[in-house]
Coordinates of C-alpha atoms in Angstrom, one line a residue:
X1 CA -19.2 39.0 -66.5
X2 CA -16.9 37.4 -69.6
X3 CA -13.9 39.3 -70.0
X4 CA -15.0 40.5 -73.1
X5 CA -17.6 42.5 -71.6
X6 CA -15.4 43.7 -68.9
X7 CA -13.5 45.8 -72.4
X8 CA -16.8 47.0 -73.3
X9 CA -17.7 47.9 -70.0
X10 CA -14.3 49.3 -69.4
X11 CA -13.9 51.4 -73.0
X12 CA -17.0 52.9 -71.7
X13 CA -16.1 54.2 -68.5
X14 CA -12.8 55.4 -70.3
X15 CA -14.8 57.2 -73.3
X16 CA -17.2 58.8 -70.3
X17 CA -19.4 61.5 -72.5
X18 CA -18.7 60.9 -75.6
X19 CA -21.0 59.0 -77.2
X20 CA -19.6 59.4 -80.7
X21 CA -16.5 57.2 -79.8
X22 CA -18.3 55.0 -78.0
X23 CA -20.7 54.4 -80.7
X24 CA -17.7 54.4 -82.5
X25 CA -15.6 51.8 -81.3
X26 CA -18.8 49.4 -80.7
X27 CA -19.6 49.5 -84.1
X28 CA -15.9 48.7 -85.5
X29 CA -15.5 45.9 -82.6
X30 CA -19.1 44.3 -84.3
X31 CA -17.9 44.4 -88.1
X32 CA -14.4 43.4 -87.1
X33 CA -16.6 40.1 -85.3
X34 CA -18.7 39.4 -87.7
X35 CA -15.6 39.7 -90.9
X36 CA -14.1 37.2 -88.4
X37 CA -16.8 34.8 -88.1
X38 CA -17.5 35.1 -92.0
X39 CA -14.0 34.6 -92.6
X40 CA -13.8 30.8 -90.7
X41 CA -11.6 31.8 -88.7
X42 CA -11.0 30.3 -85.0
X43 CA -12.0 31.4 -81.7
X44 CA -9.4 32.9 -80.8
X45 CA -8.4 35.0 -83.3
X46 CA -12.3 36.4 -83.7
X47 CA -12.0 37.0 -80.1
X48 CA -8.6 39.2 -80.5
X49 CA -9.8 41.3 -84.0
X50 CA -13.1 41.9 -82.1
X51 CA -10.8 43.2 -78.5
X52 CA -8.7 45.2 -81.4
X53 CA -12.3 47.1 -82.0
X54 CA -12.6 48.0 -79.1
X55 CA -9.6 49.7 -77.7
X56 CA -8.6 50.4 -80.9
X57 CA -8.9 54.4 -80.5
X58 CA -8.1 54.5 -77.2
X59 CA -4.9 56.7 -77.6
X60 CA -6.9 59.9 -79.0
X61 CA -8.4 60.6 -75.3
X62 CA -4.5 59.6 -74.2
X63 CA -3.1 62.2 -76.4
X64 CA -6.1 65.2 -76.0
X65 CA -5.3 64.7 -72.2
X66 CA -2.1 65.9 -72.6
X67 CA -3.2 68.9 -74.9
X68 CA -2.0 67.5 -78.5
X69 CA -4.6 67.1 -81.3
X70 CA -5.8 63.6 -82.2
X71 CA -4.3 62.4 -85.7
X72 CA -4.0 59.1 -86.7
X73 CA -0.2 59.1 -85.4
X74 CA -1.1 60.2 -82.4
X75 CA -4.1 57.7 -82.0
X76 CA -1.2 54.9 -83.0
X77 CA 1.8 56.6 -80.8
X78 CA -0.3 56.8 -77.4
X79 CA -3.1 53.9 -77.7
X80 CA -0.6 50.6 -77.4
X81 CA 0.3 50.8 -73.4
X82 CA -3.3 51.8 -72.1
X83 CA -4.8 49.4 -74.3
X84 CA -2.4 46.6 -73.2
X85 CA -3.2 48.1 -69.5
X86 CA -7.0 47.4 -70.5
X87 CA -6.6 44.3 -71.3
X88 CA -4.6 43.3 -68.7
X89 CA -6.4 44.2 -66.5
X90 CA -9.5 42.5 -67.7
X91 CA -7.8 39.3 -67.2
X92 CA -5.9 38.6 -70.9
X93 CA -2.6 37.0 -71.3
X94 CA 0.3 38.8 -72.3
X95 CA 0.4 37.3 -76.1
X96 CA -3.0 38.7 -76.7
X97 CA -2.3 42.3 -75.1
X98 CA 0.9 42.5 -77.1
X99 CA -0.7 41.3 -80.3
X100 CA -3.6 44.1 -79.9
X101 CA -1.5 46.4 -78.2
X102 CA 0.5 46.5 -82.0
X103 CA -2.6 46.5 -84.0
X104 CA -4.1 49.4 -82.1
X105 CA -0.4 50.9 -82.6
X106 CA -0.4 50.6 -86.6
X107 CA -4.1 50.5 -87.2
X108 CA -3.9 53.8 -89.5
X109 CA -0.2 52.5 -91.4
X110 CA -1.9 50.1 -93.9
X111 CA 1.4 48.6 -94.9
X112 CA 2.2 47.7 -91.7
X113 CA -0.7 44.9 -91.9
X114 CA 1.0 41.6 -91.7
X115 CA -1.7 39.3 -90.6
X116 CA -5.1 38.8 -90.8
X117 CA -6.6 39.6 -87.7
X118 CA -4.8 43.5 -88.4
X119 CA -6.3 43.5 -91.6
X120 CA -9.6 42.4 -90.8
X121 CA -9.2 45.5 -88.1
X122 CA -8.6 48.0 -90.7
X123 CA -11.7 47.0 -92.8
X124 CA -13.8 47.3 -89.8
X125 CA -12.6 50.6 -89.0
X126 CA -12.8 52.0 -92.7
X127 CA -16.6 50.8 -92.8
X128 CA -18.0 52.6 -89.9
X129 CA -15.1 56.0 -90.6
X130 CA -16.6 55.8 -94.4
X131 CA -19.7 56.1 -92.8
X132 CA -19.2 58.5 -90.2
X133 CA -17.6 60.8 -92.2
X134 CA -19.7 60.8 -95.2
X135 CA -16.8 59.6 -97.8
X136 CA -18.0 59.6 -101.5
X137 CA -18.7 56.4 -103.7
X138 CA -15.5 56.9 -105.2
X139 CA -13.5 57.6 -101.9
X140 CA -14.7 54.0 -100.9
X141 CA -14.9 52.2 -104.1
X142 CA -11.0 53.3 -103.9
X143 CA -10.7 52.1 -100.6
X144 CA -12.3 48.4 -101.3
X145 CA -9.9 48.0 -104.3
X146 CA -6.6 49.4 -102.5
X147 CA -6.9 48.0 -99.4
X148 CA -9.8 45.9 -98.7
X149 CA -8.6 42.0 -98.8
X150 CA -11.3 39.6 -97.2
X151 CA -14.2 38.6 -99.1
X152 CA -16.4 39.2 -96.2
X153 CA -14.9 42.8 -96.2
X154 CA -15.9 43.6 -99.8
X155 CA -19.2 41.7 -99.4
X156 CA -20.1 44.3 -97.1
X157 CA -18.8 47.4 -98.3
X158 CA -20.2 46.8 -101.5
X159 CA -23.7 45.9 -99.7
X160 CA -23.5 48.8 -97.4
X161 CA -22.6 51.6 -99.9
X162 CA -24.3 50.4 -103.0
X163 CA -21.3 49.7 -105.2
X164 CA -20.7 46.8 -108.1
X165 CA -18.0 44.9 -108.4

């Protein structure tokens, strides 16, 4: 099995019976991917942004195991080490897991983004929340103009929820 699979298989076993987050997570690691590819971008940065999918929520189980309530600073205060841990384990060098481990650490402080692998990440993760959470036109037509920077990003968001330019 690639390594990448081993994340996949191993966010699964961590997100046991919850479907919702695993669904999730599966969908943000695909958008992230395919932003990515769209995007031109190498190898082995589509390969880190799509890891960042992944395990990027892996802090909220973190956090409701210790009885605190997932927010999105808790999500960013306890996901870094496990998600380093994860991706350690499934054989990834240190740059990557340090990289990931501080996108999965920021992923909700939008002007922490200071590459684009992170922002890539953050697009992925508002398309399938936006979704998910039933946001209004105008919540995500806000969204796409404050925040979204690809042109694969907007592509989609305006595809997917029916907006113009």
């Amino acid at each position: 099995m690639n390594k990448k699979n081993i994340v996949k298989r191993k966010m699964i076993a961590f997100d046991h019976g919850d479907p919702k987050r695993i669904q999730h997570f599966l969908k943000v690691a695909s958008f992230a991917n395919m932003i990515a590819i769209e995007e031109g971008l190498d190898d082995e940065i589509v390969e880190r942004v799509t890891l960042a999918g992944y395990v990027h929520d892996i802090g909220i189980i973190v956090a409701e195991s210790q009885g605190l309530k997932n927010t999105p600073k808790r999500q960013e205060e306890f996901g870094p080490k496990p998600a380093m841990k994860l991706l350690k384990s499934a054989g990834y060098d240190d740059a990557l897991c340090q990289r990931v481990g501080f996108i999965v650490g920021h992923h909700h402080t939008i002007s922490a983004v200071d590459d684009i692998d992170f922002q890539i990440l953050v697009e992925a993760d508002y398309l399938v929340n936006a979704y998910e959470d039933g946001d209004d036109k105008e919540k995500i037509k806000n969204a796409r103009d404050h925040f979204f920077k690809t042109a694969s990003g907007i592509r989609i968001i305006n595809e997917m929820f029916g907006l113009e330019g």
